[in-house]
Amino acid sequence: MQLTKEEERILEGEEGWARQKAMEILVAIGDIHHASHLIPIQSAHISGASYKTIGDAFEFIKCLAGARVRVKSTLNPTGVDRRIWQSLNVSEAFVAKQREVVRAYQSLGIDVECTCIPYHVGNRPQKGEHIAWAESSAVLYANSVLGARTNMEGAPSALAAALIGKTPLYGLHLTENREPELRVCVQCALRDADYSALGFVLGELVGNRIPVIELPPASQPTADELKHLSAAIGATGSVGLYHIVGLTPESAVLARPAEKLELEKDALDSVRGASCQGDVIAIGCPHCSATELQRISELLRAESKGRRVQKEFFVFTARAVKEHMQEVVRKIEAYGVTVICDTCFVVSPAFEHYRCVITNSGKMMRYVPLLCGGAAVKLCTTEQCVQQAF
Ligand code: F3S
């Protein structure tokens, strides 16, 4: 990979150890992928924030102290809600470690909003902008729905890109690599958690090939439905981009691949998950938008008939969204639901003692059984999630 004189100097350590290490990571990745050079990025989003998943590997981040990120950089959810951790099932030792992790990232100039929906809290790239994001759900949303350009970064490469303000030019940064490789024709109308089911099936079907999805003519998925589609594809597949005919920013100019798959309703129904009763309800994977909070509040009002929820019920969102929606959050919590920030069901150790989780999230379908004590997962629409709480 060709480096500028300034990049050579960084690589030789003339701007300090941290920037040297970051440049070494970018050069190694660029060389592996035969990138021609580094390109500037507009923002970074960094994963590896929960002490539950990163463990003591975060000591490496502390070693970077003194360096600063060069672009707007946001952080994924951690393992605890920093304000209400005492009411959750998390040890003080874990919280102390988690605080160290957050401080280490914050000292580098990273915005510790701690959410997987950075595009709702001030880190929203424009179409065509080059970015370096980790967190598969956010990568798929940024590439597919917003039309930005990022590869599926891991925690080290996103952090390295943030510290340098650049990323190697390869993969999904190049127009020719954003073409669809197969058509997927969906034969049934979709709404709500159907998009989670579709993403779950699609991710497994397409693997690392970019699909162009053809929805039935009247389909108009909302931004939240596309968020759930993105998250579920990222959970079961390894592709970082999809297109939807007539809807996503690049779909109008793309070729239609010859290979075509048809998806019937049966295929989506097959991933509804467990048939258990559910001892907990969890909504907010990815974190809830303001619109989703409003909807949950209305559904609770419609279903409650004066009662509080009969099961534990958690809603996860970004802190900025919670603060913006204080009145709605107050109404939701009045029914006995807990609204949690900075973390989520999957990456916190607070939610590992349940047997069956009811959710509208396809991503939770994949990760809860693996990371939350082996609990079963039942995929339901948002309305059904709320109905089953009473
Ligand atoms: Fe976000 Fe946690 Fe789901 S990071 S996408 S809410 S697993």
GROMACS .gro file of C-alpha atoms and ligand atoms in nm:
model
  397
    1MET     CA    1   0.000   0.000   0.000
    2GLN     CA    2   0.129   0.345  -0.093
    3LEU     CA    3   0.177   0.578   0.204
    4THR     CA    4   0.220   0.954   0.202
    5LYS     CA    5   0.526   1.108   0.368
    6GLU     CA    6   0.316   1.198   0.671
    7GLU     CA    7   0.179   0.843   0.697
    8GLU     CA    8   0.536   0.706   0.673
    9ARG     CA    9   0.639   0.932   0.960
   10ILE     CA   10   0.349   0.804   1.173
   11LEU     CA   11   0.445   0.445   1.089
   12GLU     CA   12   0.800   0.513   1.198
   13GLY     CA   13   0.675   0.635   1.535
   14GLU     CA   14   0.747   1.006   1.495
   15GLU     CA   15   0.400   1.093   1.626
   16GLY     CA   16   0.411   0.861   1.923
   17TRP     CA   17   0.357   0.496   2.006
   18ALA     CA   18  -0.024   0.496   1.990
   19ARG     CA   19  -0.045   0.646   1.642
   20GLN     CA   20   0.232   0.415   1.529
   21LYS     CA   21   0.037   0.109   1.648
   22ALA     CA   22  -0.281   0.241   1.483
   23MET     CA   23  -0.097   0.294   1.155
   24GLU     CA   24   0.057  -0.055   1.176
   25ILE     CA   25  -0.292  -0.204   1.208
   26LEU     CA   26  -0.422  -0.007   0.908
   27VAL     CA   27  -0.120  -0.094   0.694
   28ALA     CA   28  -0.147  -0.464   0.780
   29ILE     CA   29  -0.517  -0.468   0.689
   30GLY     CA   30  -0.455  -0.264   0.374
   31ASP     CA   31  -0.181  -0.502   0.262
   32ILE     CA   32  -0.395  -0.811   0.324
   33HIS     CA   33  -0.673  -0.663   0.109
   34HIS     CA   34  -0.441  -0.515  -0.156
   35ALA     CA   35  -0.563  -0.161  -0.083
   36SER     CA   36  -0.387   0.101  -0.296
   37HIS     CA   37  -0.378   0.371  -0.025
   38LEU     CA   38  -0.553   0.517   0.279
   39ILE     CA   39  -0.855   0.744   0.241
   40PRO     CA   40  -0.991   1.000   0.489
   41ILE     CA   41  -1.299   0.902   0.688
   42GLN     CA   42  -1.575   1.122   0.831
   43SER     CA   43  -1.647   0.916   1.141
   44ALA     CA   44  -1.577   0.597   1.334
   45HIS     CA   45  -1.794   0.376   1.551
   46ILE     CA   46  -1.613   0.148   1.791
   47SER     CA   47  -1.721  -0.185   1.940
   48GLY     CA   48  -1.556  -0.378   2.221
   49ALA     CA   49  -1.704  -0.161   2.495
   50SER     CA   50  -1.865  -0.413   2.730
   51TYR     CA   51  -1.636  -0.563   2.991
   52LYS     CA   52  -1.846  -0.882   2.950
   53THR     CA   53  -1.718  -0.928   2.595
   54ILE     CA   54  -1.381  -0.747   2.591
   55GLY     CA   55  -1.257  -0.861   2.933
   56ASP     CA   56  -0.907  -0.753   3.031
   57ALA     CA   57  -0.810  -0.700   2.666
   58PHE     CA   58  -0.914  -0.341   2.733
   59GLU     CA   59  -0.576  -0.289   2.903
   60PHE     CA   60  -0.446  -0.235   2.549
   61ILE     CA   61  -0.670   0.071   2.515
   62LYS     CA   62  -0.523   0.216   2.833
   63CYS     CA   63  -0.180   0.190   2.671
   64LEU     CA   64  -0.297   0.431   2.400
   65ALA     CA   65  -0.339   0.712   2.657
   66GLY     CA   66  -0.226   1.048   2.522
   67ALA     CA   67  -0.351   0.986   2.168
   68ARG     CA   68  -0.675   1.145   2.041
   69VAL     CA   69  -0.918   1.037   1.774
   70ARG     CA   70  -0.910   1.250   1.457
   71VAL     CA   71  -1.277   1.215   1.357
   72LYS     CA   72  -1.617   1.199   1.527
   73SER     CA   73  -1.609   0.865   1.708
   74THR     CA   74  -1.882   0.690   1.905
   75LEU     CA   75  -1.884   0.382   2.128
   76ASN     CA   76  -2.104   0.071   2.133
   77PRO     CA   77  -2.303  -0.037   2.442
   78THR     CA   78  -2.116  -0.130   2.759
   79GLY     CA   79  -2.211  -0.390   3.020
   80VAL     CA   80  -2.412  -0.166   3.259
   81ASP     CA   81  -2.643   0.131   3.276
   82ARG     CA   82  -2.409   0.382   3.439
   83ARG     CA   83  -2.693   0.542   3.639
   84ILE     CA   84  -2.909   0.252   3.760
   85TRP     CA   85  -2.658  -0.033   3.777
   86GLN     CA   86  -2.730  -0.086   4.146
   87SER     CA   87  -3.085  -0.199   4.071
   88LEU     CA   88  -2.959  -0.451   3.814
   89ASN     CA   89  -2.795  -0.785   3.879
   90VAL     CA   90  -2.433  -0.672   3.828
   91SER     CA   91  -2.142  -0.698   4.072
   92GLU     CA   92  -1.952  -0.395   4.195
   93ALA     CA   93  -1.631  -0.553   4.066
   94PHE     CA   94  -1.778  -0.570   3.715
   95VAL     CA   95  -1.896  -0.209   3.737
   96ALA     CA   96  -1.549  -0.093   3.846
   97LYS     CA   97  -1.390  -0.269   3.549
   98GLN     CA   98  -1.656  -0.133   3.315
   99ARG     CA   99  -1.587   0.221   3.433
  100GLU     CA  100  -1.217   0.170   3.357
  101VAL     CA  101  -1.304   0.059   3.004
  102VAL     CA  102  -1.523   0.363   2.943
  103ARG     CA  103  -1.262   0.600   3.089
  104ALA     CA  104  -0.998   0.450   2.861
  105TYR     CA  105  -1.209   0.515   2.550
  106GLN     CA  106  -1.318   0.859   2.674
  107SER     CA  107  -0.957   0.966   2.728
  108LEU     CA  108  -0.899   0.913   2.355
  109GLY     CA  109  -1.175   1.164   2.274
  110ILE     CA  110  -1.440   0.904   2.191
  111ASP     CA  111  -1.800   1.005   2.259
  112VAL     CA  112  -1.913   0.752   2.521
  113GLU     CA  113  -2.281   0.767   2.437
  114CYS     CA  114  -2.259   0.383   2.442
  115THR     CA  115  -2.520   0.288   2.188
  116CYS     CA  116  -2.547   0.075   1.875
  117ILE     CA  117  -2.761   0.340   1.700
  118PRO     CA  118  -2.497   0.613   1.659
  119TYR     CA  119  -2.696   0.737   1.357
  120HIS     CA  120  -2.969   0.854   1.599
  121VAL     CA  121  -2.736   1.038   1.837
  122GLY     CA  122  -2.528   1.271   1.623
  123ASN     CA  123  -2.311   1.029   1.425
  124ARG     CA  124  -2.522   1.001   1.108
  125PRO     CA  125  -2.318   0.975   0.789
  126GLN     CA  126  -2.439   1.112   0.457
  127LYS     CA  127  -2.470   0.914   0.134
  128GLY     CA  128  -2.129   0.846  -0.019
  129GLU     CA  129  -1.928   0.938   0.292
  130HIS     CA  130  -1.643   0.706   0.388
  131ILE     CA  131  -1.655   0.592   0.748
  132ALA     CA  132  -1.498   0.314   0.958
  133TRP     CA  133  -1.761   0.148   1.171
  134ALA     CA  134  -1.769  -0.166   1.379
  135GLU     CA  135  -2.099  -0.321   1.509
  136SER     CA  136  -2.259  -0.525   1.233
  137SER     CA  137  -2.612  -0.384   1.275
  138ALA     CA  138  -2.484  -0.027   1.243
  139VAL     CA  139  -2.254  -0.116   0.952
  140LEU     CA  140  -2.544  -0.267   0.756
  141TYR     CA  141  -2.767   0.031   0.835
  142ALA     CA  142  -2.499   0.284   0.739
  143ASN     CA  143  -2.412   0.112   0.411
  144SER     CA  144  -2.756  -0.002   0.303
  145VAL     CA  145  -3.004   0.253   0.440
  146LEU     CA  146  -2.789   0.568   0.457
  147GLY     CA  147  -2.567   0.490   0.157
  148ALA     CA  148  -2.244   0.559   0.348
  149ARG     CA  149  -1.937   0.342   0.283
  150THR     CA  150  -1.773   0.126   0.546
  151ASN     CA  151  -1.627  -0.219   0.568
  152MET     CA  152  -1.735  -0.443   0.856
  153GLU     CA  153  -1.466  -0.323   1.093
  154GLY     CA  154  -1.363  -0.503   1.410
  155ALA     CA  155  -1.291  -0.319   1.733
  156PRO     CA  156  -0.913  -0.279   1.669
  157SER     CA  157  -0.947  -0.161   1.308
  158ALA     CA  158  -1.227   0.088   1.386
  159LEU     CA  159  -1.021   0.229   1.672
  160ALA     CA  160  -0.707   0.248   1.457
  161ALA     CA  161  -0.903   0.429   1.184
  162ALA     CA  162  -1.041   0.672   1.442
  163LEU     CA  163  -0.693   0.753   1.573
  164ILE     CA  164  -0.553   0.815   1.223
  165GLY     CA  165  -0.870   0.955   1.062
  166LYS     CA  166  -0.822   0.722   0.765
  167THR     CA  167  -0.896   0.369   0.647
  168PRO     CA  168  -0.754   0.150   0.368
  169LEU     CA  169  -0.936   0.182   0.035
  170TYR     CA  170  -1.079  -0.165  -0.034
  171GLY     CA  171  -1.403  -0.364  -0.008
  172LEU     CA  172  -1.724  -0.168   0.036
  173HIS     CA  173  -1.546   0.168  -0.007
  174LEU     CA  174  -1.521   0.088  -0.380
  175THR     CA  175  -1.827   0.131  -0.605
  176GLU     CA  176  -1.754  -0.189  -0.800
  177ASN     CA  177  -1.770  -0.395  -0.478
  178ARG     CA  178  -2.115  -0.265  -0.386
  179GLU     CA  179  -2.296  -0.439  -0.673
  180PRO     CA  180  -2.552  -0.705  -0.572
  181GLU     CA  181  -2.458  -1.067  -0.627
  182LEU     CA  182  -2.800  -1.229  -0.600
  183ARG     CA  183  -3.169  -1.133  -0.609
  184VAL     CA  184  -3.398  -1.226  -0.325
  185CYS     CA  185  -3.770  -1.200  -0.405
  186VAL     CA  186  -3.989  -1.188  -0.097
  187GLN     CA  187  -4.333  -1.332  -0.172
  188CYS     CA  188  -4.528  -1.217   0.134
  189ALA     CA  189  -4.626  -0.886   0.293
  190LEU     CA  190  -4.404  -0.788   0.585
  191ARG     CA  191  -4.442  -0.578   0.895
  192ASP     CA  192  -4.275  -0.532   1.233
  193ALA     CA  193  -4.083  -0.843   1.346
  194ASP     CA  194  -4.125  -0.998   1.000
  195TYR     CA  195  -3.823  -0.785   0.907
  196SER     CA  196  -3.627  -0.947   1.191
  197ALA     CA  197  -3.729  -1.289   1.061
  198LEU     CA  198  -3.641  -1.189   0.704
  199GLY     CA  199  -3.297  -1.067   0.813
  200PHE     CA  200  -3.235  -1.384   1.012
  201VAL     CA  201  -3.316  -1.605   0.711
  202LEU     CA  202  -3.137  -1.379   0.463
  203GLY     CA  203  -2.813  -1.363   0.660
  204GLU     CA  204  -2.793  -1.742   0.664
  205LEU     CA  205  -2.884  -1.767   0.294
  206VAL     CA  206  -2.650  -1.504   0.154
  207GLY     CA  207  -2.346  -1.546   0.381
  208ASN     CA  208  -2.101  -1.287   0.244
  209ARG     CA  209  -2.281  -1.216  -0.087
  210ILE     CA  210  -2.459  -0.881  -0.132
  211PRO     CA  211  -2.832  -0.932  -0.192
  212VAL     CA  212  -3.074  -0.705  -0.371
  213ILE     CA  213  -3.411  -0.760  -0.212
  214GLU     CA  214  -3.738  -0.730  -0.403
  215LEU     CA  215  -4.026  -0.670  -0.162
  216PRO     CA  216  -4.394  -0.703  -0.259
  217PRO     CA  217  -4.515  -0.383  -0.435
  218ALA     CA  218  -4.696  -0.218  -0.141
  219SER     CA  219  -4.412  -0.269   0.109
  220GLN     CA  220  -4.281   0.048   0.270
  221PRO     CA  221  -4.058  -0.058   0.560
  222THR     CA  222  -4.001   0.207   0.826
  223ALA     CA  223  -3.656   0.317   0.940
  224ASP     CA  224  -3.699   0.098   1.250
  225GLU     CA  225  -3.797  -0.205   1.044
  226LEU     CA  226  -3.485  -0.153   0.830
  227LYS     CA  227  -3.282  -0.125   1.150
  228HIS     CA  228  -3.412  -0.467   1.261
  229LEU     CA  229  -3.353  -0.613   0.914
  230SER     CA  230  -2.995  -0.484   0.922
  231ALA     CA  231  -2.930  -0.622   1.270
  232ALA     CA  232  -3.064  -0.967   1.189
  233ILE     CA  233  -2.871  -0.996   0.861
  234GLY     CA  234  -2.556  -0.897   1.051
  235ALA     CA  235  -2.627  -1.156   1.320
  236THR     CA  236  -2.657  -1.458   1.091
  237GLY     CA  237  -2.453  -1.351   0.787
  238SER     CA  238  -2.121  -1.183   0.723
  239VAL     CA  239  -2.222  -0.944   0.446
  240GLY     CA  240  -2.201  -0.570   0.518
  241LEU     CA  241  -2.449  -0.436   0.263
  242TYR     CA  242  -2.788  -0.511   0.109
  243HIS     CA  243  -3.007  -0.322  -0.134
  244ILE     CA  244  -3.385  -0.302  -0.159
  245VAL     CA  245  -3.530  -0.230  -0.502
  246GLY     CA  246  -3.692   0.114  -0.515
  247LEU     CA  247  -3.596   0.201  -0.161
  248THR     CA  248  -3.230   0.205  -0.063
  249PRO     CA  249  -3.004   0.485  -0.192
  250GLU     CA  250  -2.803   0.288  -0.449
  251SER     CA  251  -3.068   0.045  -0.573
  252ALA     CA  252  -3.173   0.249  -0.881
  253VAL     CA  253  -2.835   0.226  -1.052
  254LEU     CA  254  -2.754  -0.138  -0.988
  255ALA     CA  255  -2.750  -0.435  -1.221
  256ARG     CA  256  -2.993  -0.721  -1.144
  257PRO     CA  257  -2.796  -1.042  -1.088
  258ALA     CA  258  -2.906  -1.357  -1.267
  259GLU     CA  259  -2.916  -1.573  -0.954
  260LYS     CA  260  -3.254  -1.544  -0.788
  261LEU     CA  261  -3.398  -1.685  -0.464
  262GLU     CA  262  -3.763  -1.674  -0.366
  263LEU     CA  263  -3.865  -1.643  -0.003
  264GLU     CA  264  -4.214  -1.754   0.098
  265LYS     CA  265  -4.394  -1.684   0.424
  266ASP     CA  266  -4.316  -2.039   0.547
  267ALA     CA  267  -3.944  -1.963   0.547
  268LEU     CA  268  -3.997  -1.662   0.772
  269ASP     CA  269  -4.242  -1.845   0.999
  270SER     CA  270  -3.978  -2.113   1.054
  271VAL     CA  271  -3.762  -1.873   1.258
  272ARG     CA  272  -4.015  -1.762   1.518
  273GLY     CA  273  -3.809  -1.950   1.774
  274ALA     CA  274  -3.912  -2.118   2.095
  275SER     CA  275  -4.273  -2.193   2.187
  276CYS     CA  276  -4.209  -2.133   2.558
  277GLN     CA  277  -4.412  -1.897   2.779
  278GLY     CA  278  -4.140  -1.637   2.827
  279ASP     CA  279  -4.027  -1.518   3.168
  280VAL     CA  280  -3.892  -1.183   3.047
  281ILE     CA  281  -3.962  -0.937   2.766
  282ALA     CA  282  -3.680  -0.740   2.606
  283ILE     CA  283  -3.717  -0.478   2.334
  284GLY     CA  284  -3.434  -0.262   2.205
  285CYS     CA  285  -3.185  -0.468   2.007
  286PRO     CA  286  -3.066  -0.254   1.834
  287HIS     CA  287  -3.141   0.024   2.081
  288CYS     CA  288  -3.490   0.176   2.048
  289SER     CA  289  -3.547   0.493   1.850
  290ALA     CA  290  -3.770   0.773   1.980
  291THR     CA  291  -4.046   0.643   1.750
  292GLU     CA  292  -4.024   0.296   1.901
  293LEU     CA  293  -4.042   0.433   2.256
  294GLN     CA  294  -4.354   0.628   2.160
  295ARG     CA  295  -4.511   0.314   2.012
  296ILE     CA  296  -4.428   0.100   2.316
  297SER     CA  297  -4.591   0.363   2.536
  298GLU     CA  298  -4.908   0.359   2.325
  299LEU     CA  299  -4.920  -0.021   2.316
  300LEU     CA  300  -4.882  -0.039   2.694
  301ARG     CA  301  -5.167   0.208   2.737
  302ALA     CA  302  -5.387   0.005   2.502
  303GLU     CA  303  -5.311  -0.333   2.661
  304SER     CA  304  -5.280  -0.253   3.031
  305LYS     CA  305  -5.646  -0.196   3.129
  306GLY     CA  306  -5.516  -0.028   3.443
  307ARG     CA  307  -5.268  -0.306   3.526
  308ARG     CA  308  -4.889  -0.307   3.558
  309VAL     CA  309  -4.687  -0.564   3.362
  310GLN     CA  310  -4.689  -0.915   3.510
  311LYS     CA  311  -4.344  -1.014   3.378
  312GLU     CA  312  -4.005  -0.847   3.390
  313PHE     CA  313  -3.995  -0.614   3.090
  314PHE     CA  314  -3.685  -0.424   2.976
  315VAL     CA  315  -3.655  -0.161   2.703
  316PHE     CA  316  -3.307  -0.060   2.585
  317THR     CA  317  -3.226   0.272   2.424
  318ALA     CA  318  -2.955   0.536   2.387
  319ARG     CA  319  -2.921   0.780   2.676
  320ALA     CA  320  -2.972   1.081   2.448
  321VAL     CA  321  -3.295   0.925   2.317
  322LYS     CA  322  -3.416   0.853   2.671
  323GLU     CA  323  -3.345   1.209   2.777
  324HIS     CA  324  -3.515   1.349   2.469
  325MET     CA  325  -3.823   1.133   2.540
  326GLN     CA  326  -3.844   1.181   2.918
  327GLU     CA  327  -4.221   1.214   2.932
  328VAL     CA  328  -4.275   0.901   2.722
  329VAL     CA  329  -4.020   0.709   2.929
  330ARG     CA  330  -4.200   0.817   3.247
  331LYS     CA  331  -4.525   0.674   3.105
  332ILE     CA  332  -4.357   0.346   3.002
  333GLU     CA  333  -4.200   0.303   3.345
  334ALA     CA  334  -4.532   0.375   3.518
  335TYR     CA  335  -4.646   0.031   3.390
  336GLY     CA  336  -4.352  -0.140   3.564
  337VAL     CA  337  -4.124  -0.155   3.258
  338THR     CA  338  -3.756  -0.061   3.308
  339VAL     CA  339  -3.594   0.160   3.044
  340ILE     CA  340  -3.219   0.097   3.034
  341CYS     CA  341  -2.935   0.289   2.865
  342ASP     CA  342  -2.565   0.234   2.792
  343THR     CA  343  -2.606  -0.144   2.765
  344CYS     CA  344  -2.832  -0.418   2.630
  345PHE     CA  345  -2.970  -0.762   2.714
  346VAL     CA  346  -2.690  -0.938   2.525
  347VAL     CA  347  -2.376  -0.752   2.637
  348SER     CA  348  -2.467  -0.705   3.005
  349PRO     CA  349  -2.416  -0.980   3.265
  350ALA     CA  350  -2.741  -0.864   3.430
  351PHE     CA  351  -2.968  -1.079   3.211
  352GLU     CA  352  -2.819  -1.428   3.223
  353HIS     CA  353  -3.071  -1.599   3.453
  354TYR     CA  354  -3.382  -1.626   3.233
  355ARG     CA  355  -3.521  -1.938   3.064
  356CYS     CA  356  -3.718  -1.786   2.776
  357VAL     CA  357  -3.692  -1.434   2.635
  358ILE     CA  358  -3.968  -1.271   2.432
  359THR     CA  359  -3.839  -1.012   2.185
  360ASN     CA  360  -3.900  -0.851   1.847
  361SER     CA  361  -3.528  -0.872   1.761
  362GLY     CA  362  -3.378  -1.117   1.514
  363LYS     CA  363  -3.033  -1.033   1.645
  364MET     CA  364  -3.133  -1.149   1.993
  365MET     CA  365  -3.256  -1.474   1.837
  366ARG     CA  366  -2.896  -1.544   1.744
  367TYR     CA  367  -2.703  -1.408   2.043
  368VAL     CA  368  -2.919  -1.465   2.351
  369PRO     CA  369  -2.880  -1.848   2.341
  370LEU     CA  370  -2.503  -1.805   2.302
  371LEU     CA  371  -2.430  -1.523   2.547
  372CYS     CA  372  -2.713  -1.512   2.800
  373GLY     CA  373  -2.700  -1.839   2.990
  374GLY     CA  374  -2.853  -2.051   2.714
  375ALA     CA  375  -3.200  -1.893   2.732
  376ALA     CA  376  -3.449  -1.976   2.457
  377VAL     CA  377  -3.586  -1.689   2.245
  378LYS     CA  378  -3.935  -1.635   2.107
  379LEU     CA  379  -3.966  -1.383   1.823
  380CYS     CA  380  -4.287  -1.179   1.840
  381THR     CA  381  -4.420  -0.857   1.695
  382THR     CA  382  -4.387  -0.551   1.917
  383GLU     CA  383  -4.763  -0.569   1.992
  384GLN     CA  384  -4.735  -0.936   2.091
  385CYS     CA  385  -4.437  -0.854   2.316
  386VAL     CA  386  -4.649  -0.599   2.502
  387GLN     CA  387  -4.960  -0.823   2.510
  388GLN     CA  388  -4.762  -1.105   2.669
  389ALA     CA  389  -4.652  -0.876   2.949
  390PHE     CA  390  -5.006  -0.867   3.095
  391F3S    FE1  391  -2.714  -0.333   2.005
  391F3S    FE2  392  -2.677  -0.506   2.198
  391F3S    FE3  393  -2.833  -0.566   1.999
  391F3S     S1  394  -2.522  -0.382   2.103
  391F3S     S2  395  -2.755  -0.453   1.824
  391F3S     S3  396  -2.867  -0.400   2.147
  391F3S     S4  397  -2.684  -0.702   2.091
   0.00000   0.00000   0.00000
